[in-house]
Amino acid sequence: MSAPRPRVYLSPPHLGDDELRLVTDAFASNWIAPLGPHVDAFEAEFAARVGSAHALALASGTAALHLAMRWLRLQPGDEVLCPTLTFAATVNPILYERARPVFVDCDRGSWNMSPALLAEAVADRVKRGRPPKAVVLAHLYGHSADLDPIVALCARHGIPLVEDAAEALGATYRGRAPGSLGLCGIHSFNGNKIITTSGGGMLVSDDAALIAKARHWAAQARDPAPHYQHSEVGFNYRLSNVLAAIGRGQLRVLDVRVAARRANFAAYRAALGGVPGLSFLPEPAWGGSSHWLTGVLIDPVKFGADREAVRRALEAENIEARPVWKPMHLQPLFAGCETYGGAVAEELFARGLCLPSGSSLSAGDRDRVIATITALAAPPVK
Ligand SMILES: *Cc1c(COP(=O)(O)O)cnc(C)c1O
């Protein structure tokens, strides 16, 4: 019996040369706390990198979204428009604040929220006398959503825009960083993201008052007093100084990590782009993608096998691949929530597969992925 081949992961952590040195510094200085010089420096360096005036380091991207929802002072039953095609963490913080998500379908060109459908949804809600309290947008798989029409729409109606850029660090939208164009944006340093602190997140905004309030809430909402006094509900959401040290090292290699993920996409497309029934999400016209994950769409008739058959064939080779996000309007948790459109997200879920895309993926492992997929494809018609 031959030994099993080593597992190829979807998006594993990839540390650089500086992280351990910076963590050692955190130990040596005894700043083992959810505050300290590395937290301050990580916030400053991150804000500069994405072009936002202020940044708040947090325990997760989900915590950042929760604080953003809290800033909106949502009332029970208030409605928030959000994408149906995304990870549940985009939407759950709306529920934390007892508000209601209303889902909007994506467009085929970017897999992100359709600006045209969002405009229809806003007009419809306004007509019904229930203008949405916010729009939450996600930038999926390293591709920026088409922000200009969405920013303009939200401004016209006075609707705050919150950007979930957890998957889009390193991408650009007309030269700017996704997450820095709305009222505020969030980033994630979960272990599978483009850079990681093992777990962590960042809230960014040009609004100093928003970040100051979020900072207050994230540290148990302690009033300025020598004793422990609280006037509001607080949370324990701050990022550890140790993890911030990792984040600073990771930020220094962000550009090379983006280049490696873009190279994965280019290699997959060069090898598989001509396979009938298999297509790639093209780079959007409005910016550069970080290609966090390379996704392919599989047409079962033309390709000769469906998405699940491809996923299972890869799994049999000890290769991790994942279906595109299951739309929120199909989740049991969100049964009964209203949805504008939904068919595009359903099709992307039925046909979409994310391939191993880590920045440390070797050319040899990538070739294993390619060979497994090629072996399944229908033979060319003679
Ligand atoms: C990862 C992710 C999040 C959550 O980030 P965490 O840091 O894991 O809490 C939110 N939204 C999207 C789209 C994500 O991919």
Short mmCIF file of C-alpha atoms and ligand atoms in Angstrom, two decimals:
data_model
loop_
_atom_site.label_atom_id
_atom_site.label_comp_id
_atom_site.label_asym_id
_atom_site.label_seq_id
_atom_site.Cartn_x
_atom_site.Cartn_y
_atom_site.Cartn_z
CA MET A 1 0.00 0.00 0.00
CA SER A 2 1.35 3.40 -0.92
CA ALA A 3 1.45 6.18 1.66
CA PRO A 4 -1.39 8.71 1.33
CA ARG A 5 -0.32 11.82 -0.54
CA PRO A 6 0.09 14.90 1.67
CA ARG A 7 -3.08 16.96 1.97
CA VAL A 8 -3.42 20.06 -0.16
CA TYR A 9 -5.37 22.68 1.78
CA LEU A 10 -7.70 25.32 0.43
CA SER A 11 -6.00 28.31 2.06
CA PRO A 12 -3.55 27.54 4.88
CA PRO A 13 -1.67 30.14 6.96
CA HIS A 14 1.63 31.32 5.46
CA LEU A 15 3.99 33.10 7.82
CA GLY A 16 6.91 35.30 6.80
CA ASP A 17 10.31 35.99 8.33
CA ASP A 18 9.40 38.81 10.74
CA GLU A 19 6.44 37.41 12.65
CA LEU A 20 8.36 35.32 15.17
CA ARG A 21 10.81 38.15 15.88
CA LEU A 22 7.92 40.54 16.54
CA VAL A 23 6.16 37.99 18.79
CA THR A 24 9.43 37.47 20.68
CA ASP A 25 9.51 41.22 21.23
CA ALA A 26 5.99 41.10 22.67
CA PHE A 27 7.15 38.39 25.10
CA ALA A 28 10.37 40.19 26.02
CA SER A 29 8.50 43.41 26.76
CA ASN A 30 5.82 41.50 28.75
CA TRP A 31 3.01 43.09 26.73
CA ILE A 32 0.85 39.95 26.82
CA ALA A 33 -2.46 41.80 26.87
CA PRO A 34 -5.25 43.01 24.59
CA LEU A 35 -3.42 46.31 24.31
CA GLY A 36 0.19 47.34 23.84
CA PRO A 37 2.64 48.80 21.36
CA HIS A 38 2.09 46.15 18.67
CA VAL A 39 -1.68 46.76 18.71
CA ASP A 40 -1.12 50.51 18.29
CA ALA A 41 1.44 50.01 15.54
CA PHE A 42 -0.67 47.39 13.72
CA GLU A 43 -3.63 49.78 13.70
CA ALA A 44 -1.53 52.65 12.36
CA GLU A 45 0.21 50.53 9.72
CA PHE A 46 -3.05 48.91 8.62
CA ALA A 47 -4.90 52.23 8.33
CA ALA A 48 -2.07 53.61 6.21
CA ARG A 49 -2.09 50.52 3.99
CA VAL A 50 -5.82 50.66 3.19
CA GLY A 51 -6.07 54.44 3.13
CA SER A 52 -8.52 54.85 5.99
CA ALA A 53 -8.04 57.54 8.63
CA HIS A 54 -8.60 55.20 11.60
CA ALA A 55 -8.36 51.50 12.41
CA LEU A 56 -9.37 49.40 15.42
CA ALA A 57 -7.79 45.96 15.92
CA LEU A 58 -10.29 43.36 17.13
CA ALA A 59 -10.57 39.69 17.99
CA SER A 60 -12.30 38.86 14.69
CA GLY A 61 -13.84 40.30 11.57
CA THR A 62 -17.21 39.24 12.95
CA ALA A 63 -16.61 41.39 16.05
CA ALA A 64 -15.79 44.31 13.75
CA LEU A 65 -19.08 43.82 11.90
CA HIS A 66 -20.97 43.60 15.18
CA LEU A 67 -19.56 46.92 16.37
CA ALA A 68 -20.43 48.46 12.99
CA MET A 69 -24.03 47.24 13.36
CA ARG A 70 -24.15 48.61 16.90
CA TRP A 71 -22.97 52.03 15.71
CA LEU A 72 -26.04 52.13 13.42
CA ARG A 73 -28.30 51.94 16.51
CA LEU A 74 -30.59 49.42 14.84
CA GLN A 75 -33.97 48.88 16.44
CA PRO A 76 -35.67 45.47 16.60
CA GLY A 77 -37.22 44.75 13.22
CA ASP A 78 -35.17 47.35 11.30
CA GLU A 79 -34.13 46.09 7.89
CA VAL A 80 -30.61 45.84 6.51
CA LEU A 81 -29.96 45.03 2.85
CA CYS A 82 -27.14 42.53 2.37
CA PRO A 83 -25.89 40.00 -0.17
CA THR A 84 -27.34 36.50 -0.27
CA LEU A 85 -24.11 35.07 -1.67
CA THR A 86 -21.63 35.38 1.19
CA PHE A 87 -20.37 33.73 4.36
CA ALA A 88 -22.87 33.78 7.25
CA ALA A 89 -20.56 36.04 9.28
CA THR A 90 -21.53 38.95 6.99
CA VAL A 91 -25.14 38.61 8.12
CA ASN A 92 -25.11 37.22 11.68
CA PRO A 93 -24.19 40.56 13.31
CA ILE A 94 -27.45 42.00 11.90
CA LEU A 95 -29.23 39.36 14.01
CA TYR A 96 -27.08 40.16 17.08
CA GLU A 97 -28.73 43.59 17.00
CA ARG A 98 -32.22 42.12 16.48
CA ALA A 99 -32.55 43.64 13.01
CA ARG A 100 -33.70 41.79 9.89
CA PRO A 101 -31.59 40.97 6.84
CA VAL A 102 -33.17 41.46 3.41
CA PHE A 103 -31.14 39.68 0.76
CA VAL A 104 -30.03 40.92 -2.65
CA ASP A 105 -28.67 38.70 -5.44
CA CYS A 106 -25.23 39.04 -6.97
CA ASP A 107 -24.19 39.70 -10.55
CA ARG A 108 -22.46 37.18 -12.74
CA GLY A 109 -19.56 39.49 -13.57
CA SER A 110 -18.18 39.79 -10.05
CA TRP A 111 -20.21 37.33 -7.93
CA ASN A 112 -20.81 40.38 -5.70
CA MET A 113 -23.99 42.30 -4.95
CA SER A 114 -25.65 43.58 -8.10
CA PRO A 115 -25.80 47.41 -8.03
CA ALA A 116 -28.87 47.37 -10.32
CA LEU A 117 -30.77 44.93 -8.13
CA LEU A 118 -29.74 46.82 -5.01
CA ALA A 119 -31.17 50.00 -6.53
CA GLU A 120 -34.44 48.14 -7.21
CA ALA A 121 -34.50 46.82 -3.66
CA VAL A 122 -33.91 50.27 -2.15
CA ALA A 123 -36.62 51.82 -4.36
CA ASP A 124 -39.06 49.06 -3.38
CA ARG A 125 -38.35 49.38 0.36
CA VAL A 126 -38.69 53.18 0.16
CA LYS A 127 -42.00 52.81 -1.73
CA ARG A 128 -43.27 50.50 1.00
CA GLY A 129 -42.36 53.10 3.62
CA ARG A 130 -39.57 50.93 5.08
CA PRO A 131 -36.29 52.47 3.93
CA PRO A 132 -33.38 50.17 4.89
CA LYS A 133 -31.31 51.24 7.88
CA ALA A 134 -28.07 50.15 6.20
CA VAL A 135 -26.51 48.30 3.32
CA VAL A 136 -23.90 45.66 4.16
CA LEU A 137 -21.79 44.72 1.17
CA ALA A 138 -19.27 41.88 0.83
CA HIS A 139 -16.29 41.71 -1.51
CA LEU A 140 -16.00 38.00 -2.21
CA TYR A 141 -13.01 35.84 -3.07
CA GLY A 142 -10.67 38.81 -3.49
CA HIS A 143 -12.83 40.68 -6.01
CA SER A 144 -14.09 44.15 -5.19
CA ALA A 145 -17.78 44.79 -5.72
CA ASP A 146 -18.66 47.60 -8.12
CA LEU A 147 -18.60 50.31 -5.48
CA ASP A 148 -19.22 53.61 -7.31
CA PRO A 149 -22.92 53.03 -8.15
CA ILE A 150 -23.53 51.54 -4.70
CA VAL A 151 -21.80 54.39 -2.85
CA ALA A 152 -23.78 56.91 -4.96
CA LEU A 153 -27.09 55.10 -4.35
CA CYS A 154 -26.51 54.96 -0.60
CA ALA A 155 -25.49 58.63 -0.50
CA ARG A 156 -28.60 59.64 -2.46
CA HIS A 157 -30.85 57.92 0.08
CA GLY A 158 -28.76 58.67 3.19
CA ILE A 159 -28.21 54.97 3.84
CA PRO A 160 -25.00 54.02 5.67
CA LEU A 161 -22.81 51.55 3.76
CA VAL A 162 -20.78 48.95 5.65
CA GLU A 163 -18.20 47.02 3.62
CA ASP A 164 -17.22 43.47 4.53
CA ALA A 165 -13.75 43.29 3.00
CA ALA A 166 -12.73 40.15 4.93
CA GLU A 167 -11.84 38.38 1.67
CA ALA A 168 -10.53 41.38 -0.25
CA LEU A 169 -7.45 42.72 1.53
CA GLY A 170 -4.92 43.56 -1.17
CA ALA A 171 -7.54 44.06 -3.89
CA THR A 172 -8.24 47.44 -5.47
CA TYR A 173 -11.27 49.37 -6.65
CA ARG A 174 -10.21 52.11 -9.08
CA GLY A 175 -6.94 52.33 -7.16
CA ARG A 176 -8.48 52.32 -3.68
CA ALA A 177 -8.81 49.56 -1.10
CA PRO A 178 -12.23 47.88 -0.80
CA GLY A 179 -13.45 48.55 2.73
CA SER A 180 -12.35 52.19 2.69
CA LEU A 181 -15.14 53.73 0.58
CA GLY A 182 -18.23 53.25 2.77
CA LEU A 183 -19.01 54.53 6.25
CA CYS A 184 -16.73 51.80 7.58
CA GLY A 185 -15.15 48.55 6.51
CA ILE A 186 -14.08 45.34 8.16
CA HIS A 187 -11.16 42.98 7.57
CA SER A 188 -10.40 39.49 8.88
CA PHE A 189 -7.16 37.79 9.92
CA ASN A 190 -8.71 34.37 10.40
CA GLY A 191 -6.37 31.47 9.65
CA ASN A 192 -7.66 30.97 6.10
CA LYS A 193 -7.52 34.61 5.00
CA ILE A 194 -4.90 36.27 2.84
CA ILE A 195 -2.93 37.29 5.93
CA THR A 196 -3.60 35.90 9.38
CA THR A 197 -3.05 36.46 13.09
CA SER A 198 -4.58 32.99 13.74
CA GLY A 199 -7.74 34.93 14.53
CA GLY A 200 -8.34 38.65 14.39
CA GLY A 201 -10.03 41.49 12.61
CA MET A 202 -9.93 45.21 11.91
CA LEU A 203 -12.59 47.91 11.75
CA VAL A 204 -11.57 50.85 9.53
CA SER A 205 -13.24 54.19 8.98
CA ASP A 206 -12.61 57.85 8.27
CA ASP A 207 -15.09 58.64 11.05
CA ALA A 208 -13.09 59.28 14.23
CA ALA A 209 -16.19 59.20 16.44
CA LEU A 210 -17.25 55.80 15.09
CA ILE A 211 -13.86 54.24 15.80
CA ALA A 212 -13.62 55.88 19.25
CA LYS A 213 -17.04 54.53 20.23
CA ALA A 214 -16.27 51.06 18.86
CA ARG A 215 -12.99 51.10 20.79
CA HIS A 216 -14.92 51.91 23.96
CA TRP A 217 -17.48 49.13 23.42
CA ALA A 218 -14.76 46.61 22.49
CA ALA A 219 -13.02 47.07 25.85
CA GLN A 220 -16.04 46.41 28.12
CA ALA A 221 -17.38 49.97 27.79
CA ARG A 222 -15.58 51.23 30.86
CA ASP A 223 -16.38 54.82 31.70
CA PRO A 224 -13.43 57.07 32.51
CA ALA A 225 -13.32 56.62 36.29
CA PRO A 226 -10.78 55.09 38.70
CA HIS A 227 -13.35 52.48 39.75
CA TYR A 228 -15.23 50.15 37.41
CA GLN A 229 -18.18 52.08 36.05
CA HIS A 230 -20.34 51.28 33.02
CA SER A 231 -23.12 53.23 31.32
CA GLU A 232 -23.48 50.98 28.27
CA VAL A 233 -23.24 47.30 27.36
CA GLY A 234 -19.66 46.41 26.52
CA PHE A 235 -17.85 43.57 24.79
CA ASN A 236 -14.47 41.90 25.13
CA TYR A 237 -13.43 42.20 21.50
CA ARG A 238 -9.88 43.59 21.56
CA LEU A 239 -6.96 41.91 19.76
CA SER A 240 -4.06 40.58 21.80
CA ASN A 241 -0.72 42.40 21.54
CA VAL A 242 0.88 39.01 20.72
CA LEU A 243 -1.43 38.49 17.76
CA ALA A 244 -1.00 42.10 16.63
CA ALA A 245 2.74 41.37 16.44
CA ILE A 246 1.99 38.50 14.02
CA GLY A 247 -0.29 40.83 12.06
CA ARG A 248 2.45 43.44 11.63
CA GLY A 249 4.78 40.83 10.17
CA GLN A 250 2.03 39.54 7.89
CA LEU A 251 1.19 43.03 6.65
CA ARG A 252 4.82 43.43 5.50
CA VAL A 253 4.45 40.45 3.15
CA LEU A 254 0.91 41.24 1.96
CA ASP A 255 2.03 42.24 -1.53
CA VAL A 256 3.98 39.02 -2.09
CA ARG A 257 1.04 36.99 -0.75
CA VAL A 258 -1.28 38.72 -3.22
CA ALA A 259 1.20 38.08 -6.04
CA ALA A 260 1.32 34.36 -5.14
CA ARG A 261 -2.48 34.06 -5.14
CA ARG A 262 -2.71 35.89 -8.44
CA ALA A 263 -0.12 33.45 -9.82
CA ASN A 264 -2.31 30.52 -8.68
CA PHE A 265 -5.23 31.98 -10.60
CA ALA A 266 -3.10 32.57 -13.71
CA ALA A 267 -1.72 29.03 -13.61
CA TYR A 268 -5.15 27.44 -13.17
CA ARG A 269 -6.60 29.50 -15.96
CA ALA A 270 -3.69 28.77 -18.31
CA ALA A 271 -4.05 25.02 -17.70
CA LEU A 272 -7.84 24.72 -17.50
CA GLY A 273 -9.19 27.76 -19.32
CA GLY A 274 -9.72 25.80 -22.53
CA VAL A 275 -11.53 22.86 -20.93
CA PRO A 276 -15.13 22.82 -22.22
CA GLY A 277 -17.69 23.52 -19.50
CA LEU A 278 -15.19 25.04 -17.09
CA SER A 279 -15.02 28.81 -16.64
CA PHE A 280 -13.27 31.32 -14.40
CA LEU A 281 -14.45 34.52 -12.81
CA PRO A 282 -12.67 37.19 -14.85
CA GLU A 283 -10.87 40.10 -13.21
CA PRO A 284 -13.41 42.93 -12.84
CA ALA A 285 -12.97 45.98 -15.07
CA TRP A 286 -12.79 48.30 -12.06
CA GLY A 287 -9.82 46.91 -10.20
CA GLY A 288 -7.27 44.30 -9.33
CA SER A 289 -8.36 41.13 -7.59
CA SER A 290 -6.25 39.57 -4.85
CA HIS A 291 -7.68 36.20 -5.97
CA TRP A 292 -8.03 35.08 -2.35
CA LEU A 293 -9.61 31.90 -3.69
CA THR A 294 -9.72 30.84 -7.32
CA GLY A 295 -13.28 29.80 -8.12
CA VAL A 296 -14.38 27.86 -11.19
CA LEU A 297 -17.85 27.26 -12.58
CA ILE A 298 -18.58 23.78 -13.85
CA ASP A 299 -21.29 23.23 -16.45
CA PRO A 300 -22.13 19.55 -15.84
CA VAL A 301 -23.28 18.85 -19.40
CA LYS A 302 -20.36 20.44 -21.23
CA PHE A 303 -17.73 19.38 -18.69
CA GLY A 304 -19.05 15.84 -18.30
CA ALA A 305 -19.25 15.84 -14.49
CA ASP A 306 -20.89 18.10 -11.94
CA ARG A 307 -19.40 20.25 -9.19
CA GLU A 308 -19.80 17.57 -6.53
CA ALA A 309 -18.15 14.91 -8.72
CA VAL A 310 -15.16 17.22 -9.17
CA ARG A 311 -15.02 18.00 -5.45
CA ARG A 312 -15.17 14.29 -4.58
CA ALA A 313 -12.47 13.41 -7.10
CA LEU A 314 -10.20 16.04 -5.55
CA GLU A 315 -11.02 14.80 -2.04
CA ALA A 316 -10.08 11.26 -3.13
CA GLU A 317 -6.65 12.71 -3.98
CA ASN A 318 -6.50 14.32 -0.53
CA ILE A 319 -7.09 17.77 -2.01
CA GLU A 320 -9.41 20.20 -0.21
CA ALA A 321 -11.84 22.11 -2.44
CA ARG A 322 -15.04 23.85 -1.32
CA PRO A 323 -18.31 24.76 -2.99
CA VAL A 324 -18.96 28.46 -3.47
CA TRP A 325 -20.86 29.92 -0.47
CA LYS A 326 -24.32 28.50 -0.02
CA PRO A 327 -26.66 31.50 -0.45
CA MET A 328 -28.13 32.92 2.75
CA HIS A 329 -31.69 32.75 1.40
CA LEU A 330 -31.30 28.95 1.21
CA GLN A 331 -30.05 28.64 4.80
CA PRO A 332 -32.43 27.26 7.41
CA LEU A 333 -31.35 30.11 9.71
CA PHE A 334 -32.73 32.72 7.32
CA ALA A 335 -35.88 30.93 6.19
CA GLY A 336 -38.62 33.48 5.60
CA CYS A 337 -36.29 36.43 4.98
CA GLU A 338 -37.16 38.45 1.89
CA THR A 339 -34.84 38.17 -1.12
CA TYR A 340 -34.49 40.24 -4.28
CA GLY A 341 -33.59 37.79 -7.04
CA GLY A 342 -31.55 34.82 -5.91
CA ALA A 343 -31.28 32.71 -9.05
CA VAL A 344 -27.73 33.86 -9.87
CA ALA A 345 -26.46 32.98 -6.39
CA GLU A 346 -28.22 29.61 -6.60
CA GLU A 347 -26.54 28.84 -9.90
CA LEU A 348 -23.11 29.89 -8.61
CA PHE A 349 -23.63 27.66 -5.57
CA ALA A 350 -24.70 24.71 -7.75
CA ARG A 351 -21.78 25.07 -10.17
CA GLY A 352 -19.03 26.91 -8.30
CA LEU A 353 -15.99 25.28 -6.73
CA CYS A 354 -13.09 26.97 -4.95
CA LEU A 355 -9.70 25.40 -5.67
CA PRO A 356 -6.66 25.30 -3.37
CA SER A 357 -5.36 28.86 -3.50
CA GLY A 358 -2.91 29.34 -0.64
CA SER A 359 0.06 31.63 -1.15
CA SER A 360 2.32 28.70 -0.16
CA LEU A 361 0.77 26.30 -2.68
CA SER A 362 3.60 24.63 -4.61
CA ALA A 363 3.56 24.31 -8.39
CA GLY A 364 3.65 20.53 -7.90
CA ASP A 365 0.54 20.52 -5.71
CA ARG A 366 -1.21 22.86 -8.11
CA ASP A 367 -0.39 20.42 -10.90
CA ARG A 368 -2.02 17.63 -8.86
CA VAL A 369 -5.22 19.70 -8.73
CA ILE A 370 -5.05 20.41 -12.45
CA ALA A 371 -4.37 16.77 -13.38
CA THR A 372 -7.28 15.53 -11.26
CA ILE A 373 -9.70 17.95 -12.90
CA THR A 374 -8.39 17.33 -16.42
CA ALA A 375 -8.79 13.55 -15.95
CA LEU A 376 -12.50 14.05 -15.25
CA ALA A 377 -13.26 16.33 -18.18
CA ALA A 378 -15.25 15.00 -21.12
CA PRO A 379 -12.95 13.86 -23.97
CA PRO A 380 -12.77 16.41 -26.77
CA VAL A 381 -15.20 15.81 -29.63
CA LYS A 382 -13.25 14.56 -32.68
C1 LIG B 1 -13.96 35.31 7.10
C2 LIG B 1 -15.10 36.17 6.81
C3 LIG B 1 -15.75 36.91 7.81
C4 LIG B 1 -15.48 36.74 9.27
O1 LIG B 1 -14.21 36.99 9.70
P1 LIG B 1 -13.71 36.35 11.08
O2 LIG B 1 -12.44 37.08 11.33
O3 LIG B 1 -13.50 34.89 10.81
O4 LIG B 1 -14.74 36.60 12.11
C5 LIG B 1 -16.77 37.77 7.45
N1 LIG B 1 -17.16 37.87 6.18
C6 LIG B 1 -16.60 37.18 5.18
C7 LIG B 1 -17.09 37.37 3.80
C8 LIG B 1 -15.57 36.27 5.46
O5 LIG B 1 -15.04 35.55 4.48
#
